[in-house]
Structure formats: C-alpha cells, structure tokens
Coordinates of C-alpha atoms (C1' of nucleotides) in Angstrom, one line a residue:
Chain A
M1 CA -69.1 -136.2 -16.6
A2 CA -69.2 -132.5 -16.8
I3 CA -66.8 -130.8 -14.3
Q4 CA -67.6 -127.3 -13.1
E5 CA -64.6 -125.0 -13.8
S6 CA -64.7 -123.2 -10.4
D7 CA -64.5 -127.2 -8.9
L8 CA -61.8 -128.2 -11.4
M9 CA -58.4 -126.0 -9.7
Q10 CA -59.6 -127.5 -6.3
K11 CA -59.8 -130.8 -7.5
I12 CA -56.4 -130.6 -8.9
V13 CA -54.7 -129.1 -5.9
S14 CA -56.3 -131.7 -4.0
L15 CA -55.2 -134.4 -6.2
S16 CA -51.8 -133.2 -6.6
K17 CA -51.2 -133.3 -2.8
R18 CA -52.9 -136.8 -2.3
R19 CA -50.9 -138.4 -5.0
G20 CA -47.6 -136.4 -4.4
F21 CA -47.7 -134.2 -7.5
V22 CA -47.2 -130.6 -5.8
F23 CA -46.7 -130.0 -2.1
Q24 CA -47.0 -126.3 -0.4
S25 CA -43.1 -125.6 0.7
S26 CA -42.7 -125.7 4.2
E27 CA -46.5 -126.6 5.0
I28 CA -45.8 -128.1 8.8
Y29 CA -44.8 -124.4 9.1
G30 CA -47.8 -122.8 7.7
G31 CA -46.6 -122.7 4.1
L32 CA -44.5 -120.1 2.4
K33 CA -46.5 -118.0 0.3
S34 CA -46.4 -119.0 -3.2
A35 CA -44.0 -121.5 -2.6
Y36 CA -44.5 -125.2 -4.1
D37 CA -42.4 -128.4 -3.9
Y38 CA -42.6 -131.0 -6.4
G39 CA -43.2 -134.5 -4.9
P40 CA -42.4 -138.0 -6.2
L41 CA -45.1 -137.8 -9.0
G42 CA -44.2 -133.9 -10.1
V43 CA -40.8 -134.4 -10.0
E44 CA -41.0 -137.1 -12.7
L45 CA -43.7 -135.2 -14.4
K46 CA -41.6 -132.0 -14.4
R47 CA -38.5 -133.8 -15.6
N48 CA -40.6 -135.5 -18.1
L49 CA -41.9 -132.4 -19.5
M50 CA -38.5 -130.5 -19.7
A51 CA -36.6 -133.5 -21.1
E52 CA -39.2 -133.7 -24.1
W53 CA -38.6 -129.7 -24.3
W54 CA -35.0 -130.3 -24.6
R55 CA -35.2 -133.4 -27.2
A56 CA -37.4 -130.9 -29.2
M57 CA -35.5 -128.0 -29.3
V58 CA -31.6 -129.3 -28.7
H59 CA -31.1 -132.8 -29.7
E60 CA -33.6 -133.3 -32.2
R61 CA -32.1 -130.3 -33.9
E62 CA -28.8 -129.5 -35.6
D63 CA -29.0 -125.3 -35.3
V64 CA -29.7 -125.3 -31.2
V65 CA -27.2 -126.1 -28.5
G66 CA -27.7 -126.1 -24.9
L67 CA -26.4 -123.8 -21.7
D68 CA -26.8 -124.2 -18.2
A69 CA -25.7 -121.1 -16.6
S70 CA -25.3 -119.8 -13.0
I71 CA -28.4 -118.0 -11.4
I72 CA -26.0 -115.6 -9.6
M73 CA -24.4 -113.5 -12.4
H74 CA -22.4 -110.2 -12.4
P75 CA -24.4 -107.3 -11.3
D76 CA -23.7 -105.5 -14.1
V77 CA -25.7 -107.7 -16.3
W78 CA -29.0 -106.6 -14.8
K79 CA -27.7 -103.1 -15.3
A80 CA -27.1 -103.3 -18.8
S81 CA -30.5 -105.7 -19.3
G82 CA -32.5 -103.0 -17.8
H83 CA -33.9 -104.8 -15.1
L84 CA -31.9 -102.9 -12.4
A85 CA -33.6 -99.6 -13.9
G86 CA -37.0 -99.9 -11.6
F87 CA -34.8 -100.9 -8.5
S88 CA -33.3 -97.7 -7.7
D89 CA -36.2 -95.6 -9.0
P90 CA -39.3 -94.7 -7.0
L91 CA -42.0 -95.9 -8.8
V92 CA -45.6 -94.2 -8.3
D93 CA -49.3 -95.4 -9.0
C94 CA -51.7 -93.1 -10.2
R95 CA -55.1 -93.6 -8.4
N96 CA -57.2 -92.0 -11.2
C97 CA -55.9 -93.9 -14.3
K98 CA -54.2 -96.5 -12.9
E99 CA -50.9 -95.6 -14.9
R100 CA -47.7 -96.8 -13.0
F101 CA -44.5 -94.2 -13.4
R102 CA -41.2 -93.4 -12.5
A103 CA -41.5 -90.2 -10.5
D104 CA -38.6 -88.7 -11.7
K105 CA -39.7 -88.9 -15.2
A106 CA -43.1 -87.3 -14.7
P107 CA -44.3 -83.7 -15.9
K108 CA -43.3 -81.1 -13.3
V109 CA -45.9 -78.7 -11.8
E110 CA -45.5 -76.4 -8.5
A111 CA -46.7 -78.0 -5.9
G112 CA -49.8 -76.6 -4.0
T113 CA -51.2 -75.3 -7.6
D114 CA -54.8 -76.5 -8.7
I115 CA -54.8 -79.3 -11.3
D116 CA -57.8 -79.8 -13.7
Y117 CA -58.1 -83.7 -15.0
L118 CA -60.5 -86.2 -16.4
E119 CA -61.9 -88.7 -14.2
G120 CA -60.3 -92.0 -15.2
G121 CA -58.2 -90.0 -17.4
K122 CA -60.6 -90.8 -20.2
K123 CA -62.3 -88.5 -22.8
G124 CA -65.7 -87.9 -21.7
G125 CA -64.8 -88.3 -18.0
K126 CA -65.9 -85.9 -15.1
K127 CA -64.0 -83.0 -14.8
L128 CA -62.0 -83.1 -11.7
K129 CA -59.9 -80.3 -9.9
A130 CA -57.4 -81.1 -6.9
K131 CA -54.4 -79.3 -5.3
A132 CA -51.2 -81.0 -6.6
E133 CA -49.2 -82.2 -3.4
R134 CA -46.3 -83.4 -5.0
S135 CA -44.1 -81.4 -7.6
Y136 CA -45.2 -83.6 -10.7
V137 CA -48.4 -85.3 -11.8
C138 CA -49.3 -88.5 -13.5
P139 CA -47.9 -88.3 -17.3
Q140 CA -50.7 -90.5 -18.6
C141 CA -53.8 -88.3 -17.4
G142 CA -52.5 -85.4 -15.5
S143 CA -53.7 -86.4 -12.4
P144 CA -52.3 -85.3 -9.1
D145 CA -54.0 -88.0 -7.0
L146 CA -51.5 -90.2 -6.8
S147 CA -49.6 -93.0 -4.4
P148 CA -46.6 -92.5 -2.2
E149 CA -43.7 -93.2 -3.9
R150 CA -42.1 -96.8 -3.5
Q151 CA -39.1 -98.9 -4.3
F152 CA -40.2 -101.9 -6.0
N153 CA -37.8 -104.8 -6.0
L154 CA -38.4 -107.0 -9.1
M155 CA -35.2 -109.1 -8.3
F156 CA -34.4 -111.1 -5.4
R157 CA -31.2 -109.3 -3.8
S158 CA -29.0 -110.8 -2.0
N159 CA -25.1 -110.3 -0.8
I160 CA -22.3 -112.3 -1.6
G161 CA -19.3 -112.5 0.6
P162 CA -18.5 -113.9 4.2
V163 CA -18.8 -110.3 5.6
D164 CA -22.2 -109.2 6.7
V165 CA -23.8 -106.5 5.3
L166 CA -25.6 -105.4 8.2
G167 CA -22.3 -104.6 9.8
R168 CA -21.5 -102.2 7.1
I169 CA -24.7 -100.7 7.1
T170 CA -24.7 -100.3 10.7
E171 CA -21.2 -98.5 10.1
V172 CA -22.4 -95.8 7.6
V173 CA -25.6 -94.9 9.7
E174 CA -23.2 -94.6 13.0
R175 CA -21.1 -92.2 10.9
E176 CA -23.7 -90.4 9.1
R177 CA -25.8 -89.3 12.0
N178 CA -26.7 -86.1 10.0
L179 CA -28.2 -87.8 7.2
T180 CA -31.6 -88.2 7.2
G181 CA -34.4 -90.0 4.7
A182 CA -33.5 -90.3 1.1
D183 CA -29.7 -89.0 1.7
L184 CA -29.5 -91.9 4.4
R185 CA -31.0 -94.4 2.0
A186 CA -28.8 -93.6 -0.8
K187 CA -25.5 -93.7 1.4
I188 CA -26.7 -97.3 2.4
E189 CA -27.3 -98.5 -1.1
E190 CA -24.1 -97.5 -1.9
V191 CA -22.6 -99.9 0.7
V192 CA -25.0 -102.3 -0.2
K193 CA -24.5 -102.5 -3.7
E194 CA -20.5 -103.3 -3.3
S195 CA -21.6 -106.9 -2.9
A196 CA -24.8 -107.0 -3.9
V197 CA -25.8 -109.9 -6.3
Y198 CA -29.5 -111.0 -7.6
L199 CA -31.0 -114.2 -8.6
R200 CA -31.9 -114.2 -11.9
P201 CA -35.0 -113.1 -13.2
E202 CA -35.0 -114.8 -16.4
T203 CA -32.5 -117.1 -17.9
A204 CA -32.5 -115.3 -21.0
Q205 CA -29.6 -112.8 -20.3
A206 CA -26.8 -116.0 -20.0
M207 CA -27.5 -116.7 -23.1
F208 CA -26.8 -113.4 -24.7
V209 CA -23.8 -113.2 -22.1
Q210 CA -22.3 -116.0 -23.6
F211 CA -23.2 -115.7 -26.8
L212 CA -19.6 -115.3 -28.6
N213 CA -18.2 -118.2 -26.2
V214 CA -21.4 -120.8 -27.5
Q215 CA -21.3 -119.5 -31.1
Q216 CA -17.2 -119.9 -31.5
T217 CA -16.6 -123.2 -29.4
M218 CA -19.5 -125.0 -31.3
S219 CA -18.7 -123.3 -34.7
M220 CA -22.3 -122.1 -34.9
K221 CA -23.5 -120.4 -38.2
V222 CA -26.3 -118.2 -37.8
P223 CA -28.7 -118.7 -38.0
F224 CA -28.8 -120.6 -34.5
G225 CA -30.0 -121.0 -31.0
I226 CA -29.1 -121.3 -27.4
A227 CA -31.2 -123.2 -25.2
Q228 CA -31.3 -123.3 -21.6
M229 CA -33.9 -124.5 -18.6
G230 CA -33.8 -123.6 -15.1
K231 CA -34.9 -121.7 -12.2
S232 CA -35.9 -118.0 -12.0
F233 CA -37.1 -115.6 -9.7
R234 CA -39.1 -112.8 -9.2
N235 CA -40.9 -110.6 -6.6
E236 CA -44.3 -110.5 -8.5
V237 CA -46.8 -108.1 -7.1
T238 CA -49.2 -110.5 -6.9
V239 CA -49.0 -114.7 -7.1
E240 CA -52.1 -116.1 -8.0
H241 CA -53.6 -119.7 -9.0
F242 CA -51.4 -122.4 -7.6
I243 CA -48.4 -123.0 -9.4
F244 CA -49.5 -120.6 -12.4
R245 CA -47.5 -117.2 -11.0
S246 CA -44.9 -117.6 -8.3
C247 CA -41.8 -116.0 -7.3
E248 CA -39.5 -118.9 -7.7
F249 CA -40.0 -120.7 -11.1
E250 CA -38.8 -122.9 -13.9
Q251 CA -38.2 -121.7 -17.2
M252 CA -37.5 -123.4 -20.9
E253 CA -36.0 -120.3 -22.7
M254 CA -34.1 -120.4 -26.4
E255 CA -32.6 -117.6 -27.9
Y256 CA -32.8 -117.9 -31.8
F257 CA -30.1 -115.6 -33.5
C258 CA -30.8 -114.8 -36.8
E259 CA -29.8 -112.0 -39.7
P260 CA -31.4 -108.7 -39.3
G261 CA -34.5 -108.4 -41.6
T262 CA -35.4 -112.4 -41.1
Q263 CA -36.8 -111.9 -37.7
G264 CA -40.3 -112.0 -39.3
Q265 CA -40.1 -115.1 -40.9
W266 CA -38.3 -116.4 -37.9
L267 CA -40.9 -115.4 -35.3
D268 CA -43.7 -117.0 -37.5
Y269 CA -41.8 -120.2 -37.6
W270 CA -41.0 -120.3 -33.7
V271 CA -44.5 -119.6 -33.0
E272 CA -45.8 -122.4 -35.2
Q273 CA -43.0 -124.5 -33.8
R274 CA -44.1 -124.2 -30.4
M275 CA -47.7 -124.2 -30.9
A276 CA -47.4 -127.7 -32.5
W277 CA -45.1 -128.9 -29.6
W278 CA -47.6 -128.3 -26.7
R279 CA -50.6 -129.6 -28.7
A280 CA -48.9 -132.6 -29.3
F281 CA -48.7 -133.5 -25.5
A282 CA -52.8 -132.4 -25.1
N283 CA -55.8 -134.1 -25.1
N284 CA -57.6 -130.6 -25.6
K285 CA -55.9 -129.0 -28.5
D286 CA -58.2 -126.6 -28.9
K287 CA -57.6 -125.2 -25.6
F288 CA -54.2 -123.4 -26.8
R289 CA -54.3 -120.5 -29.1
T290 CA -51.7 -117.8 -30.3
R291 CA -52.2 -114.2 -29.1
A292 CA -50.5 -110.8 -30.9
H293 CA -49.4 -108.2 -28.5
E294 CA -50.6 -104.7 -29.2
K295 CA -48.4 -102.1 -29.9
A296 CA -48.8 -100.8 -26.4
E297 CA -48.2 -104.1 -24.9
L298 CA -45.0 -104.7 -26.2
A299 CA -41.9 -104.6 -23.8
H300 CA -39.2 -102.1 -24.8
Y301 CA -37.1 -104.5 -26.3
A302 CA -39.7 -106.2 -28.6
D303 CA -40.8 -105.4 -32.0
R304 CA -43.6 -108.1 -32.2
C305 CA -44.5 -110.8 -29.6
Y306 CA -47.1 -113.8 -29.5
D307 CA -48.2 -115.3 -26.5
I308 CA -49.4 -119.1 -26.7
E309 CA -52.1 -119.2 -24.1
Y310 CA -54.3 -121.7 -22.4
D311 CA -57.4 -121.9 -21.6
Y312 CA -57.1 -122.0 -17.9
P313 CA -60.2 -122.7 -15.6
W314 CA -60.1 -119.0 -15.0
G315 CA -59.7 -117.8 -18.6
W316 CA -57.1 -117.5 -21.1
G317 CA -53.4 -116.7 -19.7
E318 CA -50.4 -117.1 -20.8
L319 CA -48.1 -120.2 -21.3
E320 CA -45.5 -119.1 -23.8
G321 CA -44.2 -116.1 -24.8
V322 CA -42.6 -115.6 -28.6
A323 CA -40.8 -112.4 -28.6
S324 CA -39.0 -110.8 -31.2
R325 CA -36.1 -109.5 -29.1
T326 CA -34.7 -107.1 -32.1
D327 CA -30.7 -106.8 -31.5
Y328 CA -31.6 -105.1 -28.0
D329 CA -29.7 -107.2 -25.6
L330 CA -26.7 -108.2 -27.4
K331 CA -26.2 -104.4 -28.5
K332 CA -26.9 -103.3 -24.6
H333 CA -24.0 -106.2 -23.4
S334 CA -21.8 -104.7 -26.0
E335 CA -21.9 -101.4 -25.0
S336 CA -21.6 -102.4 -21.4
S337 CA -19.2 -104.9 -21.4
G338 CA -16.9 -103.5 -24.0
T339 CA -16.7 -107.0 -25.8
K340 CA -18.4 -106.8 -29.2
L341 CA -21.2 -109.2 -29.7
S342 CA -21.4 -109.7 -33.1
Y343 CA -21.5 -112.3 -36.1
F344 CA -19.5 -112.1 -38.8
D345 CA -20.3 -113.8 -42.2
Q346 CA -17.5 -114.3 -44.7
N347 CA -19.9 -115.4 -47.5
K348 CA -22.4 -112.5 -47.5
N349 CA -21.6 -109.1 -48.9
D350 CA -22.0 -106.3 -46.5
P351 CA -25.5 -104.4 -47.8
A352 CA -24.0 -101.1 -46.9
T353 CA -20.9 -101.4 -49.0
G354 CA -21.4 -104.1 -51.2
K355 CA -18.1 -105.5 -50.0
P356 CA -17.1 -109.2 -49.4
G357 CA -17.9 -109.8 -45.7
Y358 CA -20.9 -108.8 -43.4
R359 CA -20.5 -108.1 -39.9
Y360 CA -23.4 -107.8 -37.6
T361 CA -25.3 -107.8 -34.7
P362 CA -28.0 -110.6 -34.6
Y363 CA -31.5 -110.3 -34.0
V364 CA -32.9 -112.4 -31.4
I365 CA -36.3 -114.6 -31.7
E366 CA -36.9 -115.8 -28.2
P367 CA -39.6 -119.0 -27.1
A368 CA -39.5 -118.7 -23.6
A369 CA -41.9 -121.2 -21.8
G370 CA -42.7 -121.4 -18.2
A371 CA -42.0 -125.4 -17.1
T372 CA -44.2 -125.0 -14.2
R373 CA -46.8 -123.5 -16.1
G374 CA -46.8 -126.2 -18.6
L375 CA -47.2 -128.8 -15.9
L376 CA -50.1 -127.2 -14.6
V377 CA -51.5 -127.1 -17.7
Y378 CA -50.9 -130.7 -18.9
L379 CA -52.3 -131.5 -15.1
I380 CA -55.5 -129.5 -16.0
D381 CA -55.7 -131.3 -19.7
A382 CA -55.2 -134.6 -18.2
Y383 CA -58.0 -134.3 -15.4
H384 CA -61.0 -136.5 -16.5
E385 CA -63.6 -137.6 -14.2
E386 CA -66.1 -140.6 -15.9
A387 CA -68.8 -142.2 -13.9
V388 CA -68.2 -146.2 -13.8
P389 CA -70.6 -148.5 -12.0
D390 CA -68.1 -149.9 -9.1
A391 CA -68.5 -153.8 -8.4
K392 CA -71.5 -153.6 -6.1
G393 CA -73.1 -152.0 -9.2
E394 CA -73.4 -148.7 -7.7
D395 CA -72.3 -145.4 -9.3
A396 CA -68.8 -144.4 -8.5
T397 CA -66.8 -141.9 -10.3
R398 CA -63.4 -142.7 -12.0
V399 CA -60.5 -140.2 -12.0
T400 CA -57.8 -140.5 -14.6
L401 CA -55.1 -138.6 -15.4
R402 CA -55.1 -138.7 -19.2
L403 CA -51.2 -137.7 -19.1
H404 CA -49.1 -138.2 -22.4
P405 CA -47.6 -141.5 -21.9
R406 CA -44.4 -139.7 -22.6
L407 CA -45.1 -137.4 -19.9
A408 CA -46.4 -139.9 -17.4
P409 CA -44.4 -140.2 -14.1
I410 CA -44.8 -144.0 -14.1
K411 CA -45.2 -145.5 -17.1
V412 CA -45.7 -149.1 -16.1
A413 CA -47.4 -150.6 -13.2
V414 CA -46.5 -154.3 -12.8
L415 CA -49.3 -155.9 -10.6
P416 CA -49.4 -159.7 -9.0
L417 CA -53.5 -160.4 -9.1
V418 CA -52.6 -161.7 -5.7
K419 CA -49.5 -162.0 -3.4
K420 CA -49.0 -165.8 -3.3
D421 CA -48.4 -168.5 -5.7
G422 CA -45.7 -167.5 -7.0
M423 CA -47.2 -164.5 -8.6
P424 CA -44.8 -161.5 -6.9
E425 CA -41.6 -163.3 -7.9
A426 CA -42.9 -163.5 -11.4
A427 CA -43.8 -159.9 -11.4
R428 CA -40.6 -158.8 -10.2
K429 CA -38.7 -160.6 -13.3
V430 CA -41.0 -158.4 -15.2
V431 CA -40.2 -155.3 -13.2
D432 CA -36.7 -156.1 -13.6
T433 CA -36.8 -156.0 -17.4
F434 CA -38.0 -152.4 -17.0
F435 CA -35.5 -151.5 -14.8
K436 CA -32.6 -152.2 -17.1
A437 CA -34.3 -150.6 -19.9
G438 CA -34.5 -147.2 -18.0
I439 CA -38.1 -147.1 -18.0
N440 CA -39.9 -145.7 -14.7
V441 CA -41.9 -148.4 -13.5
R442 CA -43.6 -149.5 -10.0
Y443 CA -44.1 -152.9 -8.6
D444 CA -47.5 -153.0 -6.6
E445 CA -49.0 -155.7 -4.4
Q446 CA -50.9 -154.0 -2.1
H447 CA -54.8 -154.0 -1.6
A448 CA -57.2 -155.3 -4.1
I449 CA -56.4 -155.4 -8.0
G450 CA -59.3 -152.8 -8.8
K451 CA -57.8 -150.1 -6.2
R452 CA -54.5 -150.5 -7.6
Y453 CA -55.8 -150.0 -11.5
R454 CA -57.7 -146.9 -9.6
R455 CA -54.8 -145.6 -7.9
H456 CA -52.5 -145.8 -11.0
D457 CA -55.1 -144.2 -12.8
E458 CA -55.1 -141.0 -10.6
A459 CA -51.6 -141.0 -11.0
G460 CA -51.5 -141.2 -15.0
T461 CA -50.0 -144.2 -15.1
P462 CA -50.6 -145.5 -18.7
Y463 CA -50.2 -149.1 -18.4
C464 CA -50.7 -152.1 -15.9
L465 CA -49.2 -155.5 -16.4
T466 CA -50.7 -158.0 -14.4
I467 CA -49.7 -161.2 -13.3
D468 CA -52.0 -163.7 -12.8
G469 CA -52.4 -167.8 -12.6
Q470 CA -52.0 -168.0 -16.3
T471 CA -48.9 -166.7 -16.3
L472 CA -47.3 -169.2 -14.4
T473 CA -48.4 -171.9 -17.0
D474 CA -48.2 -170.3 -20.3
G475 CA -45.9 -167.1 -19.4
T476 CA -48.3 -164.5 -20.8
V477 CA -49.3 -161.4 -18.7
T478 CA -52.3 -158.8 -19.2
I479 CA -51.7 -155.5 -20.3
R480 CA -54.3 -152.9 -19.2
D481 CA -54.9 -149.2 -21.1
R482 CA -55.4 -146.4 -18.6
D483 CA -57.9 -144.8 -20.7
T484 CA -60.1 -147.5 -22.2
M485 CA -59.7 -150.1 -19.2
K486 CA -59.2 -152.6 -21.8
Q487 CA -56.7 -155.4 -21.5
E488 CA -54.8 -157.6 -24.0
R489 CA -52.7 -160.8 -23.1
I490 CA -49.2 -160.9 -24.6
A491 CA -46.1 -162.8 -23.8
A492 CA -44.1 -161.5 -20.4
D493 CA -40.9 -161.8 -22.2
R494 CA -42.3 -159.2 -24.8
A495 CA -43.9 -156.7 -22.4
L496 CA -40.9 -154.3 -22.8
E497 CA -41.2 -154.3 -26.2
V498 CA -44.6 -153.8 -26.2
V499 CA -44.5 -150.9 -23.8
Q500 CA -41.5 -149.3 -25.6
E501 CA -43.4 -149.4 -29.4
R502 CA -46.3 -147.7 -27.6
L503 CA -44.1 -145.0 -26.0
R504 CA -42.5 -144.6 -29.2
K505 CA -45.2 -144.1 -31.6
I506 CA -47.4 -141.6 -29.8
Chain B
rG1 C1' -53.2 -103.3 -2.6
rC2 C1' -58.8 -103.9 -2.0
rG3 C1' -63.4 -106.4 -0.7
rG4 C1' -65.3 -111.8 0.4
rG5 C1' -65.0 -116.8 2.0
rA6 C1' -62.1 -120.9 4.3
rC7 C1' -58.7 -123.4 7.3
rU8 C1' -60.6 -129.5 12.6
rA9 C1' -56.8 -137.2 11.1
rA10 C1' -53.1 -138.3 5.2
rC11 C1' -57.8 -136.7 1.9
rU12 C1' -63.0 -135.3 2.1
rC13 C1' -66.0 -133.3 5.6
rA14 C1' -69.9 -132.9 10.4
rG15 C1' -69.2 -130.6 14.8
rU16 C1' -71.8 -122.9 16.5
rG17 C1' -69.7 -122.6 24.8
rG18 C1' -69.6 -128.4 28.1
rC19 C1' -65.6 -136.1 26.6
rA20 C1' -62.5 -134.6 19.1
rG21 C1' -66.1 -137.2 15.4
rA22 C1' -67.5 -139.6 10.3
rG23 C1' -66.3 -141.7 5.5
rU24 C1' -62.2 -142.9 2.7
rG25 C1' -57.2 -143.5 3.1
rC26 C1' -53.0 -145.8 6.2
rA27 C1' -51.0 -150.5 9.0
rA28 C1' -51.1 -155.7 10.4
rC29 C1' -53.4 -160.5 9.6
rC30 C1' -57.4 -163.5 7.4
rU31 C1' -60.1 -163.9 3.2
rU32 C1' -60.0 -163.3 -2.0
rG33 C1' -58.6 -164.6 -8.1
rC34 C1' -59.4 -158.7 -13.3
rC35 C1' -61.8 -152.5 -12.0
rA36 C1' -61.9 -148.0 -5.6
rA37 C1' -64.3 -156.5 -3.0
rG38 C1' -65.4 -158.6 2.4
rG39 C1' -64.1 -159.1 7.6
rU40 C1' -60.9 -158.3 12.2
rU41 C1' -57.5 -155.7 14.5
rG42 C1' -54.9 -150.9 14.9
rA43 C1' -52.3 -146.3 14.6
rA44 C1' -53.5 -141.6 13.5
rG45 C1' -55.6 -134.7 15.6
rU46 C1' -50.9 -128.5 19.5
rC47 C1' -59.0 -128.3 16.0
rG48 C1' -53.5 -123.1 11.0
rA49 C1' -50.7 -119.9 15.3
rG50 C1' -50.4 -116.2 18.9
rG51 C1' -52.7 -113.6 22.8
rG52 C1' -57.7 -112.5 25.1
rU53 C1' -63.1 -113.1 27.2
rU54 C1' -65.1 -117.5 30.5
rC55 C1' -65.6 -122.4 35.8
rA56 C1' -65.0 -124.3 30.6
rA57 C1' -63.1 -122.4 23.8
rA58 C1' -62.5 -126.1 17.9
rU59 C1' -67.0 -122.9 19.1
rC60 C1' -67.0 -115.8 21.1
rC61 C1' -63.3 -111.2 20.6
rC62 C1' -58.1 -109.3 18.8
rU63 C1' -53.5 -110.2 16.1
rU64 C1' -51.2 -113.1 12.3
rG65 C1' -49.8 -117.1 8.8
rU66 C1' -51.7 -119.7 4.5
rC67 C1' -55.2 -121.1 0.6
rC68 C1' -59.6 -119.7 -2.3
rC69 C1' -62.8 -116.5 -5.3
rG70 C1' -63.7 -111.3 -7.2
rC71 C1' -62.0 -106.8 -8.5
rU72 C1' -56.9 -104.2 -8.9
rC73 C1' -52.2 -104.6 -10.3
rC74 C1' -48.2 -106.6 -12.9
rA75 C1' -46.4 -109.2 -17.6

RNA sequence: GCGGGACUAACUCAGUGGCAGAGUGCAACCUUGCCAAGGUUGAAGUCGAGGGUUCAAAUCCCUUGUCCCGCUCCA
C-alpha cells in the first residue's frame, strides 16, 4: 500500500508513542522543545543499533579501540578546537544576502555614508543604495542592511563548583556601577568564565585529547582508530523533524589516525564501509546515498568530506558525515596543551631527511554518525502497511515494522494459544530458555492470538512462537515469521537454536 | 527567525456559546482453539496552560507552551 509521504512522519510519530519507542520529554509538563525520551522499545532499538555499530567498528576490527569520555571536559579543549570562538564574538546576519559573519572581521566603513550594493548580492541584481548605520558592512555583498549583533551560544554552558555564579555576578554589578553595555558584559563574562564548563557539542574532541594515552596503553600502530558513542549537546538554531535534529542527541564517532598523504584512500575506504553498514540493516537500500561536499561547504578543519544521506519523507538529509579532518585537531591540541600529539614510526624513514625514524602528526578520517538519526532512519525504513482481510473478511490494514531482526527490540514473542490446559506453563518453559541465552523475549497471553500477532508486528518482533494443543502431546511449537506471516512447526526444545540461527545468518 | 495549521480519554478523531462524545485501546470475567474473534461489566478527560468577555466558554478574545507544514537559518 502506498503511503503518502506527508502522512508517513505522522504515522511514525504516532506509532512511536503508541508502542513505546519515543515519547516527548516531560510531556505531562507540556513538553520540552526538541527533547525526547526513548521508551521501552525505543531504548532496545537504540541499544541494538549502537551495539551493532560498536561490534562492526571495534570488536570485529584489530585496528580500532574504544573510549568513553566525560561529557564535561576542560574548557580549554573547546578553545583549542575552535568551538568557543563563536561564543564571545557577536555574529551578524546580512539581511540582503543572508550571510552570517563576525562583526569584528567585517570590512570597515564610516558610519553614515551612502553605500551602493546589489540586491541579493547577485550579479545583475537591482542596484541599491543605503546609509551605513554601523561602522562595517557585509563581507559578502557589501550591504549595510544588517541584523543586530547577537551572541550565539552553540554550546550549553554551565558552571562547575558549589559556589553560585549569580552571587559573583551580583558582586561585579554592584562593584562596577559606572560600567554599562559591552564593558559590563565583559566584566561579568570574566567572572563567569572562571568556573564555566561546557557540555560537549561532539564526542570527537575527547578522542584527540586522549590520543596519546590510547595509542600508548594499547600499543596501537598507525593507522588505527578510536571509537566512541555518547550524548552530545548543541543549541541548534532550529530543531526539526521529530528526533532528526534536537539539542541533545547521541553520536557514534570514530577517529581514524593515518599517515599524511594516505588520507584520501582511507576516506574512500571509510565512506564505503559506512555505506555498506547502513545498507546492511535496511529494507530500501537505494534510499541511502553519498554526497561529496563542495569546497565552499567544507568545515575549516576538513580537506574533503562526504555525507551519507537518507531519503527522509521531507527529502534527502544527512545521516552520517565522513570527514577528512587533516591534522588540524591534533596540531591545535598540541599547541594549546604543550603536549606533543604525534606518532613516531621506527620502521620508516623521514621523507624530509631520509634518515631512519619518522615522526609526524597523523591525519584523521572521521566517520561521525547520528545514533538517534539512525534510529529514525530505520523506523522510517521499517514502516510498512499492507491490506489484509480480517477474520470477518473485511479489508483491514496490517502495520508492520520490518526492522532487521538484529535491531528489533523484542526478538521473540512466546504465545500460548489460549491461557488454559497447561499452555501458559509450557510457554513459560520456552521463555526461560531464551532468558538464559540472553535473547530478549516476551511472554504474552493477553487477548486473542490474532491481536497478539498484530501487536508484535507493530513492535517489529520478527518471530512469534505459539504453544498450542499439539505442543502438549508432541512437544512442537509453531514459529511465525513477521513479514510473511508463514508458520512452521518445530520442536519446542529446538526453538532457541532455530531463532539463534536466524539471528545469526542475516 | 517569518508565515500558516493543529492541540478534546492511552491512540485516532467528532463536537463552533447551553449536561463531555464516538471508535479503537485498557481492566475484569465469560466464551474461544492461529492472524486486530464474540459477549458482559468497568475505569478512564484540569477540552495544552494562564488570563479575559459572558448568566453560561472545549467553542469568542488576549497571552503563552508544544507539535506539524512551508520558507529562512544552521551544518
């Protein structure tokens, strides 16, 4: 059944709530913008997704190791990485060409003079003339038509320590009564900064900062990678599309350190690896694509970058970025901390001198994926409706989440056909074997069997084991496939083995 | 950030100034023997929040929150 794209997101949001995948945060208090909670099924799906990533990126590789760093780091980390730069500098938007720029870096003019510029900043645009209200114009199009200067807080700022920072601010305000505006602000900033800490806007920096510790303790040889999953926080300008862009989100990032000059081949390698990983769990593999960044689009630290994009109901959008970050971050942290973050290869000659031993700052390839975006992508990918006649022969819609069995929150539902004649007891015995094997199983005896099947279809449960009258006489159960609704009869004491086999081979 | 729309039971929604409703779901019991089965009974709502107009507000007005759509912005 074709699903209208505009309806699809609504259906997914609705199902997410109905079945316990995603709830709005603090809903009973009216909700909080762009914050979501992962319910009983959502947390399983997210954990499964992240476990698969960890398995592919860390456990199944000899050249990558893991890290789980603190969310709050030394503030100088963010100064060195460049994340703090936009913090204290006022930013201005050009109303003419929409460029956003730092006021202190803009071309200077004399306030009050007439300025000529082109509409939209484009060649052939209408010629415009206006008086400069401020002492600078837009660096892009020369327009004096500008928004007010504004402080943008990309990062969530807090203050560490038990002393209330408001008390210190009050002292400053009382002491500096003659100061106003920017001067007063600067004084307050000084006091706030003493104890200021930031919630990390990406997990990446910890992997650069801990580069030496990880490399030395694990005796890693370049090329090697450090992988980390976890929460990051950004004050986004706009939040949108359910969990697609939110201020608190979860990342799966890996920094792959390689020899300068080899970054191109490693970039290509990781783009291919990551693409294959996403597609492996998807039903609609052509909904994923890669897109190379234009030169102008590249971040200041990158020399090349690919986005892995997904065809969301609202169009193509980012899912993972694979960036060639050069040696920017390690160099910055070396300069800033005074600790040399470099690698010494005893088996190579220095290309500059030809002498044995080569010390260099590694280049970095960074596959950075959104875990919560991944969850959304797989929910969209899995959502399936089909017309199936119901017991009365009337048209009904069957909703199935065709999640990959390894991602599915519940792997197996064990269902007594009716709750009498010893069937619940026989079912619980089967359930127990799955408990012991560490496979997420649900026992379910509520309502008619058909309803239980459909409920588990919506939850994405790939297999239902049904205990019926025959189980009691010959020890067999039926195993039902979520997508085909076909049933097979197997021995109850082989059920665990059969499910394990199916989970393994896909 | 701008414009438009929505918000009523757990879900989907009806109700446009006069008793708070339906279907689904949920709970209990009976029945039932494989694809949202039938029956009986039951619980469930500060009508997003706050203020105002009115004899009377889910309904009209103002403020506000959240979500959605489009543009814009961000990356």
